[in-house]
Amino acid sequence: MSQADTSNGDRPTGASQVQGPYVLAGAIARPDPRKDPIRGDLAHIALAGKHFVPHYAVPQPRTVMPGGASLLTDPQDDAEELCVLMEGDSFEVLDEAGKWVWGCLSVEGPVGYIRADRLERLA
């Protein structure tokens, strides 16, 4: 009997076959929340097919306003600062909530929160 034999319905008999892009093949390394634009509820659209989350976001490009902006680990002023973005730097917004946005410099990171009033939409 071959692996492709499906005489018992839709399930193949014999050894299991890997099918499709998502496979339960064991543990994987957890994404780094400072480098990978992924949270439990949302991920950058470029990560579709690599990570499974309920929603994927197409980044909304913004520009850092004069005076720069701090990229923080959490949406609060006293959170750890990951880096400082300079005036004119581009930032990819993936989520906006109140006075904070969450996003990344690129799909490779860094990833964090910036006060929304430190960014402006591209013309």
mmCIF file with all atom_site columns, N, CA and C in Angstrom, residues 58-63 90-93 120-123:
data_model
loop_
_atom_site.group_PDB
_atom_site.id
_atom_site.type_symbol
_atom_site.label_atom_id
_atom_site.label_alt_id
_atom_site.label_comp_id
_atom_site.label_asym_id
_atom_site.label_entity_id
_atom_site.label_seq_id
_atom_site.pdbx_PDB_ins_code
_atom_site.Cartn_x
_atom_site.Cartn_y
_atom_site.Cartn_z
_atom_site.occupancy
_atom_site.B_iso_or_equiv
_atom_site.pdbx_formal_charge
_atom_site.auth_seq_id
_atom_site.auth_comp_id
_atom_site.auth_asym_id
_atom_site.auth_atom_id
_atom_site.pdbx_PDB_model_num
ATOM 1  N N  . VAL A 1 58  ? -0.699 45.800 6.555  1.00 0.00 ? 58  VAL A N  1
ATOM 2  C CA . VAL A 1 58  ? 0.123  46.438 5.531  1.00 0.00 ? 58  VAL A CA 1
ATOM 3  C C  . VAL A 1 58  ? 0.673  47.709 6.175  1.00 0.00 ? 58  VAL A C  1
ATOM 4  N N  . PRO A 1 59  ? 1.991  47.877 6.198  1.00 0.00 ? 59  PRO A N  1
ATOM 5  C CA . PRO A 1 59  ? 2.558  49.045 6.889  1.00 0.00 ? 59  PRO A CA 1
ATOM 6  C C  . PRO A 1 59  ? 2.131  50.364 6.258  1.00 0.00 ? 59  PRO A C  1
ATOM 7  N N  . GLN A 1 60  ? 1.880  51.332 7.126  1.00 0.00 ? 60  GLN A N  1
ATOM 8  C CA . GLN A 1 60  ? 1.544  52.690 6.704  1.00 0.00 ? 60  GLN A CA 1
ATOM 9  C C  . GLN A 1 60  ? 2.785  53.545 6.951  1.00 0.00 ? 60  GLN A C  1
ATOM 10 N N  . PRO A 1 61  ? 3.497  53.942 5.901  1.00 0.00 ? 61  PRO A N  1
ATOM 11 C CA . PRO A 1 61  ? 4.750  54.690 6.103  1.00 0.00 ? 61  PRO A CA 1
ATOM 12 C C  . PRO A 1 61  ? 4.507  56.087 6.657  1.00 0.00 ? 61  PRO A C  1
ATOM 13 N N  . ARG A 1 62  ? 5.320  56.446 7.624  1.00 0.00 ? 62  ARG A N  1
ATOM 14 C CA . ARG A 1 62  ? 5.288  57.774 8.237  1.00 0.00 ? 62  ARG A CA 1
ATOM 15 C C  . ARG A 1 62  ? 6.714  58.298 8.298  1.00 0.00 ? 62  ARG A C  1
ATOM 16 N N  . THR A 1 63  ? 6.836  59.603 8.525  1.00 0.00 ? 63  THR A N  1
ATOM 17 C CA . THR A 1 63  ? 8.135  60.259 8.650  1.00 0.00 ? 63  THR A CA 1
ATOM 18 C C  . THR A 1 63  ? 8.268  60.840 10.049 1.00 0.00 ? 63  THR A C  1
ATOM 19 N N  . SER A 1 90  ? 12.102 57.158 8.140  1.00 0.00 ? 90  SER A N  1
ATOM 20 C CA . SER A 1 90  ? 10.831 56.529 7.796  1.00 0.00 ? 90  SER A CA 1
ATOM 21 C C  . SER A 1 90  ? 10.501 55.476 8.852  1.00 0.00 ? 90  SER A C  1
ATOM 22 N N  . PHE A 1 91  ? 9.212  55.350 9.180  1.00 0.00 ? 91  PHE A N  1
ATOM 23 C CA . PHE A 1 91  ? 8.748  54.373 10.160 1.00 0.00 ? 91  PHE A CA 1
ATOM 24 C C  . PHE A 1 91  ? 7.491  53.716 9.612  1.00 0.00 ? 91  PHE A C  1
ATOM 25 N N  . GLU A 1 92  ? 7.407  52.394 9.704  1.00 0.00 ? 92  GLU A N  1
ATOM 26 C CA . GLU A 1 92  ? 6.267  51.642 9.196  1.00 0.00 ? 92  GLU A CA 1
ATOM 27 C C  . GLU A 1 92  ? 5.273  51.398 10.330 1.00 0.00 ? 92  GLU A C  1
ATOM 28 N N  . VAL A 1 93  ? 4.152  52.092 10.314 1.00 0.00 ? 93  VAL A N  1
ATOM 29 C CA . VAL A 1 93  ? 3.127  51.942 11.340 1.00 0.00 ? 93  VAL A CA 1
ATOM 30 C C  . VAL A 1 93  ? 2.266  50.721 11.020 1.00 0.00 ? 93  VAL A C  1
ATOM 31 N N  . GLU A 1 120 ? 4.561  62.025 11.024 1.00 0.00 ? 120 GLU A N  1
ATOM 32 C CA . GLU A 1 120 ? 3.617  62.630 10.087 1.00 0.00 ? 120 GLU A CA 1
ATOM 33 C C  . GLU A 1 120 ? 3.481  61.744 8.865  1.00 0.00 ? 120 GLU A C  1
ATOM 34 N N  . ARG A 1 121 ? 2.302  61.799 8.260  1.00 0.00 ? 121 ARG A N  1
ATOM 35 C CA . ARG A 1 121 ? 2.038  60.998 7.053  1.00 0.00 ? 121 ARG A CA 1
ATOM 36 C C  . ARG A 1 121 ? 2.909  61.492 5.913  1.00 0.00 ? 121 ARG A C  1
ATOM 37 N N  . LEU A 1 122 ? 3.296  60.580 5.050  1.00 0.00 ? 122 LEU A N  1
ATOM 38 C CA . LEU A 1 122 ? 4.055  60.960 3.861  1.00 0.00 ? 122 LEU A CA 1
ATOM 39 C C  . LEU A 1 122 ? 3.148  61.696 2.894  1.00 0.00 ? 122 LEU A C  1
ATOM 40 N N  . ALA A 1 123 ? 3.705  62.683 2.224  1.00 0.00 ? 123 ALA A N  1
ATOM 41 C CA . ALA A 1 123 ? 2.902  63.492 1.272  1.00 0.00 ? 123 ALA A CA 1
ATOM 42 C C  . ALA A 1 123 ? 2.646  62.745 -0.004 1.00 0.00 ? 123 ALA A C  1
#
